[in-house]
Amino acid sequence: MINKCLFPAAGYGTRFLPATKATPKEMLPVLTKPLIQYGVEEALEAGISTMAIVTGRGKRAIEDHFDISYELEHQIKGTSKEPLLDEIRSLINQCTFSYTRQTEMKGLGHAILTGETLIGKESFAVVLADDLCTPAGYTEGILSQMVAIYEKYQCSIIAIEEVSPENTDKYGIIAGHLIDNTDDIYRVTDMVEKPSPQEAPTNLAIIGRYILTPDIFDILRMTQPGKGGEIQLTDALLEQAKQRKVIAYRFKGTRFDCGSVNGFVEATNYFFKKGEK
Ligand code: G1P
């Protein structure tokens, strides 16, 4: 069983400046919902109700979003606007939220390690809210698909998709053996953080959905700064992969890179056309 989902949400979101000067990037809305809410909904759909959020300075809006706003609720009670809060109210009722702050930005691996205090010694999911995922025609969300795979293999699971070869330097890239043709499941043998197209072992890229076993924390504590001088989750996962303990899963669905303006616009158009709001 996976009970907790960690959301690293301390980054600056520099690609969206000036919008992210005083607003957390996780709170940028795709239509009427902030990015992080899509991630929380995906976790809840996967049966996970404890949300552990690693924040930083200037990120208080995230905490306020997942809380009651008494004044606002009082103002719109009984009006036609009240139903607009139904969805977020229902999330708040079904989930618990806990927070810790990352005081220095030392990379994704460091953010995950900062979250240890909220997770403890159990396997957990990780959602990078920048990667907005939707099952798009499939019945189950991406995290839900991954929980099922974790139940079978009982090791760390990472979501992957094919990217064009010239884009390998934007992602963690894996190499592995296909072990289940029907489900696109690989046993990972190698992982490299953001390699150039020449160095990349494949074009199978890690996207921001993981299920991690708790030994990752001890490995992260030992992990030296890697690409960009940051502590990289990819490097820590490579240690698990050497022990044959990482599975990569080519998920069913669509992912939008909402960390980039293009991806954000694509996501907005997709959900608008779908008639979400
Ligand atoms: C992080 C990871 C990278 C992964 C990516 C997915 O990079 O380090 O391995 O492919 O998320 O979005 P970031 O996008 O935070 O630079």
Short mmCIF file of C-alpha atoms and ligand atoms in Angstrom, two decimals:
data_model
loop_
_atom_site.label_atom_id
_atom_site.label_comp_id
_atom_site.label_asym_id
_atom_site.label_seq_id
_atom_site.Cartn_x
_atom_site.Cartn_y
_atom_site.Cartn_z
CA MET A 1 0.00 0.00 0.00
CA ILE A 2 1.20 3.50 -0.81
CA ASN A 3 -0.23 5.99 1.69
CA LYS A 4 1.79 9.14 1.18
CA CYS A 5 2.65 11.36 -1.74
CA LEU A 6 5.54 13.82 -1.64
CA PHE A 7 5.39 17.04 -3.65
CA PRO A 8 8.71 18.86 -4.01
CA ALA A 9 7.48 22.45 -4.40
CA ALA A 10 10.31 24.69 -3.30
CA GLY A 11 11.73 25.67 -6.73
CA TYR A 12 11.76 29.25 -7.97
CA GLY A 13 9.96 28.72 -11.29
CA THR A 14 12.32 31.12 -13.06
CA ARG A 15 10.97 30.16 -16.49
CA PHE A 16 7.70 31.86 -15.56
CA LEU A 17 9.10 35.15 -14.25
CA PRO A 18 7.69 37.66 -13.60
CA ALA A 19 4.51 35.62 -12.84
CA THR A 20 6.40 33.56 -10.25
CA LYS A 21 8.01 36.51 -8.48
CA ALA A 22 5.43 36.48 -5.67
CA THR A 23 3.28 33.47 -6.68
CA PRO A 24 4.49 29.88 -6.33
CA LYS A 25 4.77 28.23 -9.77
CA GLU A 26 2.70 25.34 -8.41
CA MET A 27 -0.18 27.80 -7.99
CA LEU A 28 -0.27 28.90 -11.64
CA PRO A 29 -3.71 27.89 -12.92
CA VAL A 30 -4.47 25.67 -15.86
CA LEU A 31 -7.97 27.07 -16.43
CA THR A 32 -9.34 27.53 -12.92
CA LYS A 33 -7.25 25.00 -11.00
CA PRO A 34 -3.67 25.49 -9.80
CA LEU A 35 -1.15 22.96 -11.10
CA ILE A 36 -0.57 21.35 -7.72
CA GLN A 37 -4.28 20.61 -7.32
CA TYR A 38 -4.17 18.39 -10.43
CA GLY A 39 -1.32 16.46 -8.77
CA VAL A 40 -3.22 16.09 -5.49
CA GLU A 41 -6.29 14.84 -7.38
CA GLU A 42 -4.14 12.30 -9.22
CA ALA A 43 -2.70 11.03 -5.92
CA LEU A 44 -6.13 10.77 -4.34
CA GLU A 45 -7.41 8.83 -7.33
CA ALA A 46 -4.54 6.39 -6.72
CA GLY A 47 -5.83 5.81 -3.18
CA ILE A 48 -3.29 8.11 -1.51
CA SER A 49 -4.71 10.61 0.98
CA THR A 50 -1.66 11.91 2.88
CA MET A 51 0.01 14.74 0.98
CA ALA A 52 3.49 15.75 2.09
CA ILE A 53 4.62 19.02 0.55
CA VAL A 54 8.17 20.35 0.57
CA THR A 55 7.85 24.11 0.30
CA GLY A 56 10.21 27.05 0.64
CA ARG A 57 10.15 30.78 1.15
CA GLY A 58 7.29 32.54 -0.63
CA LYS A 59 5.17 29.39 -0.95
CA ARG A 60 2.52 30.03 1.68
CA ALA A 61 -0.22 30.32 -0.92
CA ILE A 62 -0.01 26.52 -1.31
CA GLU A 63 -0.89 25.98 2.35
CA ASP A 64 -3.73 28.49 2.17
CA HIS A 65 -5.12 26.83 -0.95
CA PHE A 66 -5.54 23.51 0.84
CA ASP A 67 -7.32 25.09 3.80
CA ILE A 68 -10.68 26.67 4.54
CA SER A 69 -11.02 30.37 3.72
CA TYR A 70 -13.65 31.40 6.28
CA GLU A 71 -14.19 34.93 5.04
CA LEU A 72 -14.58 33.88 1.40
CA GLU A 73 -16.84 30.96 2.29
CA HIS A 74 -19.02 33.20 4.43
CA GLN A 75 -19.28 35.78 1.62
CA ILE A 76 -20.40 33.34 -1.08
CA LYS A 77 -22.51 31.01 1.04
CA GLY A 78 -25.92 30.50 -0.57
CA THR A 79 -24.95 32.34 -3.78
CA SER A 80 -24.54 30.89 -7.28
CA LYS A 81 -20.76 31.02 -6.77
CA GLU A 82 -20.71 28.55 -3.89
CA PRO A 83 -20.46 25.40 -6.09
CA LEU A 84 -17.16 26.71 -7.49
CA LEU A 85 -15.55 25.68 -4.21
CA ASP A 86 -17.09 22.17 -4.15
CA GLU A 87 -14.12 20.42 -5.73
CA ILE A 88 -11.43 21.91 -3.49
CA ARG A 89 -13.62 21.49 -0.37
CA SER A 90 -14.05 17.84 -1.16
CA LEU A 91 -10.25 17.42 -1.60
CA ILE A 92 -9.61 19.11 1.74
CA ASN A 93 -12.11 16.78 3.41
CA GLN A 94 -10.53 13.66 1.95
CA CYS A 95 -6.83 14.44 2.41
CA THR A 96 -4.41 15.52 5.09
CA PHE A 97 -1.62 17.93 4.22
CA SER A 98 1.69 18.30 5.96
CA TYR A 99 4.53 20.65 5.10
CA THR A 100 8.21 21.10 5.63
CA ARG A 101 10.51 23.77 4.25
CA GLN A 102 13.60 23.36 2.15
CA THR A 103 15.80 26.28 3.16
CA GLU A 104 18.39 25.91 0.41
CA MET A 105 17.81 24.81 -3.19
CA LYS A 106 20.25 21.96 -3.69
CA GLY A 107 18.38 19.93 -6.26
CA LEU A 108 15.53 17.42 -6.52
CA GLY A 109 17.41 14.77 -4.52
CA HIS A 110 17.90 17.24 -1.68
CA ALA A 111 14.22 18.22 -1.79
CA ILE A 112 13.21 14.54 -1.49
CA LEU A 113 15.61 14.08 1.43
CA THR A 114 14.09 17.15 3.11
CA GLY A 115 10.73 15.37 2.90
CA GLU A 116 11.98 12.35 4.87
CA THR A 117 10.61 13.82 8.09
CA LEU A 118 7.09 13.71 6.59
CA ILE A 119 7.42 10.24 5.05
CA GLY A 120 9.27 8.04 7.54
CA LYS A 121 10.12 4.46 6.69
CA GLU A 122 7.54 3.53 4.09
CA SER A 123 7.39 3.49 0.31
CA PHE A 124 5.88 6.67 -1.09
CA ALA A 125 4.85 8.37 -4.30
CA VAL A 126 6.42 11.55 -5.69
CA VAL A 127 4.63 14.02 -7.95
CA LEU A 128 6.43 16.87 -9.69
CA ALA A 129 3.48 19.21 -10.23
CA ASP A 130 5.17 20.75 -13.31
CA ASP A 131 4.45 17.53 -15.16
CA LEU A 132 0.70 17.59 -15.55
CA CYS A 133 -0.50 14.08 -16.38
CA THR A 134 -3.88 12.99 -17.62
CA PRO A 135 -5.02 9.47 -18.53
CA ALA A 136 -6.46 10.86 -21.83
CA GLY A 137 -8.71 8.02 -22.90
CA TYR A 138 -7.44 5.46 -20.40
CA THR A 139 -9.44 4.76 -17.28
CA GLU A 140 -6.77 5.03 -14.59
CA GLY A 141 -4.50 7.94 -13.71
CA ILE A 142 -0.74 7.56 -14.11
CA LEU A 143 -0.03 7.26 -10.38
CA SER A 144 -2.77 4.69 -10.04
CA GLN A 145 -1.19 2.63 -12.85
CA MET A 146 2.16 2.88 -11.04
CA VAL A 147 0.75 1.79 -7.67
CA ALA A 148 -0.50 -1.40 -9.34
CA ILE A 149 3.01 -2.04 -10.72
CA TYR A 150 4.57 -1.36 -7.32
CA GLU A 151 2.24 -3.93 -5.77
CA LYS A 152 3.62 -6.52 -8.18
CA TYR A 153 7.36 -5.66 -8.11
CA GLN A 154 7.77 -4.09 -4.62
CA CYS A 155 10.64 -1.81 -5.65
CA SER A 156 11.08 1.76 -6.90
CA ILE A 157 8.99 2.57 -10.00
CA ILE A 158 9.64 5.47 -12.36
CA ALA A 159 7.41 6.76 -15.15
CA ILE A 160 9.03 7.16 -18.55
CA GLU A 161 8.13 8.30 -22.04
CA GLU A 162 9.96 8.54 -25.35
CA VAL A 163 11.29 11.99 -26.18
CA SER A 164 12.90 13.19 -29.37
CA PRO A 165 16.65 12.51 -29.27
CA GLU A 166 17.59 16.21 -29.31
CA ASN A 167 15.71 16.71 -26.03
CA THR A 168 17.54 14.17 -23.86
CA ASP A 169 19.39 16.96 -22.05
CA LYS A 170 16.14 18.10 -20.42
CA TYR A 171 15.48 14.81 -18.60
CA GLY A 172 16.82 11.90 -16.64
CA ILE A 173 17.35 9.16 -19.27
CA ILE A 174 17.23 5.43 -18.59
CA ALA A 175 18.46 2.24 -20.20
CA GLY A 176 16.98 -1.14 -19.35
CA HIS A 177 15.62 -4.52 -20.45
CA LEU A 178 12.01 -4.90 -21.43
CA ILE A 179 10.63 -7.47 -19.01
CA ASP A 180 6.95 -7.29 -19.85
CA ASN A 181 6.05 -6.48 -23.42
CA THR A 182 2.38 -5.87 -22.91
CA ASP A 183 2.84 -3.33 -20.14
CA ASP A 184 5.98 -1.59 -21.33
CA ILE A 185 7.88 -2.41 -18.16
CA TYR A 186 11.68 -2.23 -18.05
CA ARG A 187 14.20 -3.37 -15.48
CA VAL A 188 16.48 -0.33 -15.29
CA THR A 189 20.22 -0.93 -15.81
CA ASP A 190 21.47 2.63 -16.25
CA MET A 191 20.33 6.19 -15.62
CA VAL A 192 21.91 9.51 -16.54
CA GLU A 193 20.71 12.99 -15.57
CA LYS A 194 20.23 15.28 -18.57
CA PRO A 195 22.78 13.76 -20.96
CA SER A 196 23.56 15.36 -24.31
CA PRO A 197 22.07 13.46 -27.28
CA GLN A 198 25.54 11.97 -27.91
CA GLU A 199 25.86 10.66 -24.35
CA ALA A 200 22.25 9.49 -23.92
CA PRO A 201 21.92 5.69 -23.71
CA THR A 202 18.34 5.82 -25.10
CA ASN A 203 15.58 8.38 -25.61
CA LEU A 204 13.47 7.03 -22.72
CA ALA A 205 12.97 9.99 -20.39
CA ILE A 206 11.91 10.06 -16.75
CA ILE A 207 8.84 12.15 -16.11
CA GLY A 208 7.79 13.56 -12.76
CA ARG A 209 6.06 10.53 -11.24
CA TYR A 210 7.92 8.11 -8.97
CA ILE A 211 7.23 5.49 -6.35
CA LEU A 212 10.28 5.23 -4.10
CA THR A 213 11.24 2.72 -1.45
CA PRO A 214 12.44 4.37 1.78
CA ASP A 215 16.08 3.19 1.45
CA ILE A 216 16.33 6.05 -1.07
CA PHE A 217 16.82 8.42 1.89
CA ASP A 218 20.02 6.70 3.08
CA ILE A 219 21.30 6.63 -0.50
CA LEU A 220 20.49 10.35 -0.96
CA ARG A 221 22.42 11.17 2.21
CA MET A 222 25.50 9.63 0.58
CA THR A 223 24.89 11.09 -2.90
CA GLN A 224 27.42 13.69 -4.00
CA PRO A 225 26.34 16.71 -6.06
CA GLY A 226 26.02 15.71 -9.73
CA LYS A 227 24.71 17.50 -12.83
CA GLY A 228 24.55 21.26 -12.25
CA GLY A 229 26.19 20.88 -8.82
CA GLU A 230 22.87 19.58 -7.42
CA ILE A 231 22.00 16.42 -5.52
CA GLN A 232 20.21 14.43 -8.19
CA LEU A 233 17.45 11.90 -7.52
CA THR A 234 18.53 10.17 -10.76
CA ASP A 235 22.00 9.45 -9.26
CA ALA A 236 20.46 7.97 -6.09
CA LEU A 237 18.08 5.83 -8.15
CA LEU A 238 21.04 4.52 -10.15
CA GLU A 239 22.36 3.01 -6.91
CA GLN A 240 19.05 1.15 -6.48
CA ALA A 241 19.11 0.17 -10.16
CA LYS A 242 22.52 -1.47 -9.68
CA GLN A 243 20.78 -3.76 -7.19
CA ARG A 244 18.07 -4.45 -9.81
CA LYS A 245 15.56 -2.53 -7.71
CA VAL A 246 14.19 0.00 -10.20
CA ILE A 247 11.40 -0.58 -12.70
CA ALA A 248 10.60 1.94 -15.44
CA TYR A 249 7.05 2.05 -16.74
CA ARG A 250 5.97 3.57 -20.04
CA PHE A 251 2.73 5.00 -18.72
CA LYS A 252 -0.59 5.17 -20.53
CA GLY A 253 -1.79 8.72 -20.94
CA THR A 254 -0.52 12.19 -21.78
CA ARG A 255 1.88 14.43 -19.96
CA PHE A 256 2.26 18.17 -20.39
CA ASP A 257 5.50 19.89 -19.43
CA CYS A 258 3.96 22.79 -17.52
CA GLY A 259 7.43 23.90 -16.47
CA SER A 260 7.67 25.45 -19.95
CA VAL A 261 5.42 28.09 -21.47
CA ASN A 262 4.69 25.90 -24.53
CA GLY A 263 3.66 22.91 -22.42
CA PHE A 264 1.55 25.13 -20.20
CA VAL A 265 -0.35 26.53 -23.19
CA GLU A 266 -0.83 23.00 -24.61
CA ALA A 267 -2.27 21.84 -21.27
CA THR A 268 -4.57 24.84 -21.08
CA ASN A 269 -5.87 24.22 -24.61
CA TYR A 270 -6.29 20.50 -23.93
CA PHE A 271 -8.37 20.98 -20.79
CA PHE A 272 -10.34 23.84 -22.34
CA LYS A 273 -11.29 21.72 -25.37
CA LYS A 274 -12.15 18.86 -23.08
CA GLY A 275 -14.65 21.24 -21.48
CA GLU A 276 -13.24 21.06 -17.97
CA LYS A 277 -14.30 24.64 -17.18
C1 G1P B 1 13.64 16.51 -12.86
C2 G1P B 1 14.55 15.28 -12.81
C3 G1P B 1 14.68 14.65 -14.19
C4 G1P B 1 13.30 14.33 -14.74
C5 G1P B 1 12.42 15.61 -14.72
C6 G1P B 1 10.99 15.27 -15.10
O1 G1P B 1 14.29 17.51 -13.61
O2 G1P B 1 15.82 15.67 -12.30
O3 G1P B 1 15.45 13.46 -14.10
O4 G1P B 1 13.43 13.85 -16.05
O5 G1P B 1 12.39 16.18 -13.42
O6 G1P B 1 10.23 16.43 -15.21
P1 G1P B 1 13.78 19.05 -13.61
O7 G1P B 1 12.67 19.13 -14.61
O8 G1P B 1 13.32 19.35 -12.22
O9 G1P B 1 14.98 19.86 -14.01
#
